[in-house]
CSV table of C-alpha atoms in Angstrom, one decimal:
chain,number,residue,atom,x,y,z
A,1188,UNK,CA,-18.4,-0.6,-1.4
A,1189,UNK,CA,-15.9,1.2,-3.9
A,1190,UNK,CA,-11.9,1.4,-3.0
A,1191,UNK,CA,-11.9,4.8,-1.4
A,1192,UNK,CA,-14.9,3.7,1.6
A,1193,UNK,CA,-12.5,0.8,1.6
A,1194,UNK,CA,-10.2,3.2,3.0
A,1195,UNK,CA,-11.8,4.2,5.8
A,1196,UNK,CA,-12.8,0.4,6.9
A,1197,UNK,CA,-10.7,-1.8,5.7
A,1198,UNK,CA,-8.7,-2.9,9.5
A,1199,UNK,CA,-5.6,-5.9,8.7
A,1200,UNK,CA,-7.4,-9.0,9.9
A,1201,UNK,CA,-4.4,-12.4,10.9
A,1202,UNK,CA,-7.5,-14.7,12.0
A,1203,UNK,CA,-9.6,-16.5,8.9
A,1204,UNK,CA,-12.1,-18.8,7.6
A,1205,UNK,CA,-9.8,-21.8,6.6
A,1206,UNK,CA,-12.3,-22.1,3.6
A,1207,UNK,CA,-12.9,-21.5,0.0
A,1208,UNK,CA,-14.2,-18.2,-0.9
A,1209,UNK,CA,-17.1,-17.8,-2.8
A,1210,UNK,CA,-15.7,-19.0,-6.9
A,1211,UNK,CA,-17.8,-15.8,-8.8
A,1212,UNK,CA,-15.5,-14.1,-6.2
A,1213,UNK,CA,-12.3,-14.6,-6.5
A,1214,UNK,CA,-12.6,-15.6,-10.2
A,1215,UNK,CA,-13.4,-11.4,-9.9
A,1216,UNK,CA,-8.9,-11.4,-8.0
A,1217,UNK,CA,-7.5,-12.1,-12.0
A,1218,UNK,CA,-9.4,-9.5,-13.4
A,1219,UNK,CA,-8.9,-7.2,-10.8
A,1220,UNK,CA,-5.0,-7.1,-11.4
A,1221,UNK,CA,-5.4,-7.7,-15.3
A,1222,UNK,CA,-7.0,-3.4,-14.5
A,1223,UNK,CA,-4.0,-2.8,-12.2
A,1224,UNK,CA,-1.9,0.2,-13.1
A,1225,UNK,CA,1.5,0.4,-11.4
A,1226,UNK,CA,2.8,3.1,-10.4
A,1227,UNK,CA,6.6,3.1,-12.4
A,1228,UNK,CA,5.3,0.8,-15.8
A,1229,UNK,CA,8.2,0.4,-17.1
A,1230,UNK,CA,9.2,-2.2,-13.8
A,1231,UNK,CA,8.0,-6.5,-15.0
A,1232,UNK,CA,5.5,-8.1,-12.4
A,1233,UNK,CA,3.1,-10.5,-11.4
A,1234,UNK,CA,0.7,-11.3,-8.3
A,1235,UNK,CA,0.3,-15.2,-8.4
A,1236,UNK,CA,-2.9,-16.0,-5.7
A,1237,UNK,CA,-2.0,-19.0,-4.1
A,1238,UNK,CA,-5.2,-22.0,-2.7
A,1239,UNK,CA,-3.8,-22.5,1.1
A,1240,UNK,CA,-7.8,-23.9,1.8
A,1241,UNK,CA,-5.9,-27.4,2.4
A,1242,UNK,CA,-2.7,-26.2,4.3
A,1243,UNK,CA,-1.1,-27.6,2.1
A,1244,UNK,CA,0.1,-24.2,-0.2
A,1245,UNK,CA,4.7,-24.2,0.6
A,1246,UNK,CA,4.7,-21.0,2.2
A,1247,UNK,CA,9.0,-19.9,3.5
A,1248,UNK,CA,10.4,-17.7,5.9
A,1249,UNK,CA,8.7,-16.6,8.9
A,1250,UNK,CA,4.3,-16.9,8.3
A,1251,UNK,CA,2.7,-15.8,11.1
A,1252,UNK,CA,-0.7,-15.3,9.3
A,1253,UNK,CA,-2.9,-18.9,8.4
A,1254,UNK,CA,-4.7,-18.8,5.8
A,1255,UNK,CA,-6.8,-19.6,3.4
A,1256,UNK,CA,-5.1,-17.7,0.3
A,1257,UNK,CA,-2.1,-15.5,-0.5
A,1258,UNK,CA,-1.5,-13.1,-2.9
A,1259,UNK,CA,2.4,-13.7,-4.0
A,1260,UNK,CA,4.2,-10.7,-5.6
A,1261,UNK,CA,6.8,-10.7,-7.6
A,1262,UNK,CA,9.2,-8.1,-10.0
A,1263,UNK,CA,11.9,-7.9,-11.2
A,1264,UNK,CA,14.7,-5.7,-9.2
A,1265,UNK,CA,15.0,-1.9,-9.9
A,1266,UNK,CA,14.8,1.2,-8.8
A,1267,UNK,CA,11.7,1.6,-7.1
A,1268,UNK,CA,10.7,-2.1,-7.3
A,1269,UNK,CA,9.8,-1.7,-3.4
A,1270,UNK,CA,7.4,2.0,-3.9
A,1271,UNK,CA,5.7,-0.2,-6.9
A,1272,UNK,CA,5.4,-3.5,-5.0
A,1273,UNK,CA,3.7,-1.6,-2.3
A,1274,UNK,CA,1.6,0.3,-4.1
A,1275,UNK,CA,0.1,-2.9,-6.5
A,1276,UNK,CA,-0.7,-4.2,-2.9
A,1277,UNK,CA,-2.7,-1.6,-1.5
A,1278,UNK,CA,-4.6,-1.3,-3.8
A,1279,UNK,CA,-5.6,-5.6,-4.5
A,1280,UNK,CA,-6.0,-5.4,0.0
A,1281,UNK,CA,-8.2,-2.4,-0.6
A,1282,UNK,CA,-10.1,-4.5,-3.7
A,1283,UNK,CA,-10.6,-7.6,-1.1
A,1284,UNK,CA,-11.7,-5.0,1.4
A,1285,UNK,CA,-14.7,-4.2,-0.6
A,1286,UNK,CA,-15.7,-7.3,-1.5
A,1287,UNK,CA,-15.6,-8.2,2.1
A,1288,UNK,CA,-12.9,-10.4,2.3
A,1289,UNK,CA,-9.6,-9.3,5.0
A,1290,UNK,CA,-5.9,-9.2,4.9
A,1291,UNK,CA,-2.7,-9.0,6.3
A,1292,UNK,CA,0.7,-8.2,5.1
A,1293,UNK,CA,3.4,-10.6,5.7
A,1294,UNK,CA,6.7,-8.8,5.8
A,1295,UNK,CA,8.3,-11.8,7.1
A,1296,UNK,CA,7.6,-14.7,4.7
A,1297,UNK,CA,9.0,-16.1,1.4
A,1298,UNK,CA,7.6,-17.6,-1.4
A,1299,UNK,CA,10.6,-18.9,-4.1
A,1300,UNK,CA,8.9,-19.4,-7.2
A,1301,UNK,CA,12.2,-20.6,-9.6
A,1302,UNK,CA,10.2,-20.1,-13.5
A,1303,UNK,CA,10.4,-16.4,-12.5
A,1304,UNK,CA,13.2,-16.2,-10.5
A,1305,UNK,CA,14.6,-17.5,-13.4
A,1306,UNK,CA,13.3,-14.8,-15.1
A,1307,UNK,CA,15.4,-12.1,-13.4
A,1308,UNK,CA,12.1,-11.8,-10.4
A,1309,UNK,CA,12.5,-12.2,-7.4
A,1310,UNK,CA,9.3,-12.5,-4.8
A,1311,UNK,CA,8.4,-8.8,-2.9
A,1312,UNK,CA,6.1,-9.7,-0.5
A,1313,UNK,CA,2.7,-11.4,0.6
A,1314,UNK,CA,-0.5,-10.5,2.0
A,1315,UNK,CA,-2.8,-13.3,3.2
A,1316,UNK,CA,-6.3,-13.3,2.8
A,1317,UNK,CA,-10.1,-14.8,2.8
A,1318,UNK,CA,-13.3,-14.8,5.4
A,1319,UNK,CA,-12.8,-13.2,8.4
A,1320,UNK,CA,-13.3,-15.7,11.7
A,1321,UNK,CA,-14.6,-12.4,12.6
A,1322,UNK,CA,-16.9,-11.6,10.0
A,1323,UNK,CA,-18.5,-8.5,12.3
A,1324,UNK,CA,-15.7,-7.4,12.9
A,1325,UNK,CA,-15.9,-3.4,13.8
A,1326,UNK,CA,-15.0,-1.1,11.7
A,1327,UNK,CA,-16.2,1.7,13.8
A,1328,UNK,CA,-13.5,3.8,16.1
A,1329,UNK,CA,-10.8,5.2,15.4
A,1330,UNK,CA,-7.7,3.3,13.9
A,1331,UNK,CA,-4.0,4.4,15.0
A,1332,UNK,CA,-2.5,6.8,13.4
A,1333,UNK,CA,-1.0,10.1,13.7
A,1334,UNK,CA,-3.4,13.0,13.2
A,1335,UNK,CA,-3.1,15.3,10.4
A,1336,UNK,CA,-1.7,18.2,12.3
A,1337,UNK,CA,1.3,15.9,13.5
A,1338,UNK,CA,2.4,14.6,9.5
A,1339,UNK,CA,1.5,18.4,7.8
A,1340,UNK,CA,3.5,21.7,8.1
A,1341,UNK,CA,0.7,23.8,5.5
A,1342,UNK,CA,2.5,25.8,3.4
A,1343,UNK,CA,-1.3,27.3,2.5
A,1344,UNK,CA,-4.6,26.7,3.6
A,1345,UNK,CA,-5.3,23.5,1.9
A,1346,UNK,CA,-9.0,22.7,-0.6
A,1347,UNK,CA,-11.4,20.0,1.6
A,1348,UNK,CA,-10.7,17.6,-1.5
A,1349,UNK,CA,-6.7,18.0,-0.2
A,1350,UNK,CA,-7.9,17.5,2.8
A,1351,UNK,CA,-10.3,14.2,1.7
A,1352,UNK,CA,-6.2,12.9,-0.2
A,1353,UNK,CA,-4.3,13.6,3.2
A,1354,UNK,CA,-6.3,11.7,5.3
A,1355,UNK,CA,-6.4,9.2,2.5
A,1356,UNK,CA,-2.4,9.6,3.3
A,1357,UNK,CA,-2.9,9.7,6.8
A,1358,UNK,CA,-5.1,6.5,6.7
A,1359,UNK,CA,-2.7,4.2,4.8
A,1360,UNK,CA,-1.3,0.9,6.9
A,1361,UNK,CA,2.5,1.0,7.6
A,1362,UNK,CA,5.1,-1.8,8.2
A,1363,UNK,CA,5.0,-1.8,12.6
A,1364,UNK,CA,2.3,1.3,12.3
A,1365,UNK,CA,5.7,3.4,11.6
A,1366,UNK,CA,3.8,6.2,9.3
A,1367,UNK,CA,7.2,7.0,8.1
A,1368,UNK,CA,5.5,10.0,5.8
A,1369,UNK,CA,5.5,13.5,6.7
A,1370,UNK,CA,4.2,15.9,4.2
A,1371,UNK,CA,4.8,19.7,3.4
A,1372,UNK,CA,1.5,20.2,2.1
A,1373,UNK,CA,0.5,23.8,-0.6
A,1374,UNK,CA,-2.5,24.7,-2.7
A,1375,UNK,CA,-1.8,22.9,-5.5
A,1376,UNK,CA,1.1,20.6,-4.4
A,1377,UNK,CA,2.1,18.5,-1.6
A,1378,UNK,CA,6.0,18.1,-1.1
A,1379,UNK,CA,6.4,14.2,1.3
A,1380,UNK,CA,9.9,13.6,3.3
A,1381,UNK,CA,10.4,10.2,5.4
A,1382,UNK,CA,11.8,10.2,8.8
A,1383,UNK,CA,13.7,7.6,7.7
A,1384,UNK,CA,15.8,6.7,5.2
A,1385,UNK,CA,14.3,4.3,1.7
A,1386,UNK,CA,17.8,2.9,1.8
A,1387,UNK,CA,18.2,1.6,5.3
A,1388,UNK,CA,17.5,-2.3,5.4
A,1389,UNK,CA,18.0,-2.6,8.1
A,1390,UNK,CA,15.2,-5.5,9.8
A,1391,UNK,CA,12.4,-2.2,11.3
A,1392,UNK,CA,13.7,-0.3,8.1
A,1393,UNK,CA,13.5,-2.6,5.5
A,1394,UNK,CA,9.7,-2.0,4.2
A,1395,UNK,CA,10.3,1.8,4.2
A,1396,UNK,CA,9.7,2.6,0.6
A,1397,UNK,CA,7.2,-0.3,-0.1
A,1398,UNK,CA,5.3,1.5,2.7
A,1399,UNK,CA,5.6,4.7,0.8
A,1400,UNK,CA,3.9,2.8,-2.6
A,1401,UNK,CA,1.6,1.0,-0.3
A,1402,UNK,CA,0.7,5.5,1.2
A,1403,UNK,CA,0.4,6.4,-2.6
A,1404,UNK,CA,-2.1,3.9,-3.4
A,1405,UNK,CA,-4.3,6.0,-1.5
A,1406,UNK,CA,-3.8,9.0,-2.6
A,1407,UNK,CA,-5.3,7.4,-6.3
A,1408,UNK,CA,-7.0,6.1,-4.4
A,1409,UNK,CA,-8.8,9.4,-2.7
A,1410,UNK,CA,-7.8,11.8,-6.2
A,1411,UNK,CA,-9.8,9.0,-8.2
A,1412,UNK,CA,-13.5,10.0,-6.3
A,1413,UNK,CA,-12.6,13.4,-5.8
A,1414,UNK,CA,-11.9,13.6,-10.2
A,1415,UNK,CA,-8.8,15.1,-9.3
A,1416,UNK,CA,-5.8,14.3,-11.4
A,1417,UNK,CA,-2.3,14.1,-10.7
A,1418,UNK,CA,0.8,14.0,-10.4
A,1419,UNK,CA,4.2,12.3,-8.8
A,1420,UNK,CA,7.6,13.8,-9.6
A,1421,UNK,CA,10.6,14.0,-8.0
A,1422,UNK,CA,11.9,17.8,-8.1
A,1423,UNK,CA,15.5,19.0,-7.4
A,1424,UNK,CA,15.0,22.1,-5.8
A,1425,UNK,CA,13.2,20.0,-2.8
A,1426,UNK,CA,16.1,19.8,0.2
A,1427,UNK,CA,15.5,18.1,3.5
A,1428,UNK,CA,15.7,22.1,4.8
A,1429,UNK,CA,12.0,22.2,4.2
A,1430,UNK,CA,12.2,19.7,6.8
A,1431,UNK,CA,15.6,18.9,9.5
A,1432,UNK,CA,16.6,15.3,8.9
A,1433,UNK,CA,14.2,14.2,6.7
A,1434,UNK,CA,14.5,12.5,3.3
A,1435,UNK,CA,13.2,14.3,0.5
A,1436,UNK,CA,10.7,11.6,-1.6
A,1437,UNK,CA,7.8,12.8,-3.7
A,1438,UNK,CA,5.7,15.5,-5.2
A,1439,UNK,CA,2.1,14.9,-5.8
A,1440,UNK,CA,1.3,18.0,-8.0
A,1441,UNK,CA,-2.6,18.0,-8.3
A,1442,UNK,CA,-4.8,19.2,-11.1
A,1443,UNK,CA,-8.5,19.5,-10.6
């Protein structure tokens, strides 16, 4: 299974067998992380793998998922650092799925690292992972997501490969399954909008920017699968009037 196929099979897993995974698989995670391309290369990040097989990893905040391993993402505080973090962690989640492991974002947990904090980095998000308690969990059936017709305004008839990219975006996980994204679709570009302002940090909306990073990771993986180059750019001539009461986020320019 590759990352693109993992988009269609992945489901959040909250129950794990508290046992080690194969060493080869575990060793492959840092190797995968070395190859990850961030969304914004000028933002420093670090992902640490925490072994909790003995149940002794100290996780602060509210951690409602007990797992044998956690991946903790740390980032310097810069504009779009949360979007960049979501982009990286979703790729890790897809990699774990492709290796037969389950994972789940744990939004209310915390894991301080004094050394990284001294370098201007702060904890952003935790990803629980390991062998699911139910290894034969079903991936059949439709996940609970809005349809493309509900998420998209089609200004021009989309080509098949554009719909594949949109479908990958549609399947992206989001906090509380909020699916905050909306798309205005042309033949060679997709304008992305948010149902709620990205700067709104209320409790139920605190991961809004990270959600968009997760979705853009799916877009990138799908684009690579269909051999399409893309650029992410913020255009000055796009306004909220394209979709009333929505905030413009970014544009995806497609180059087949």
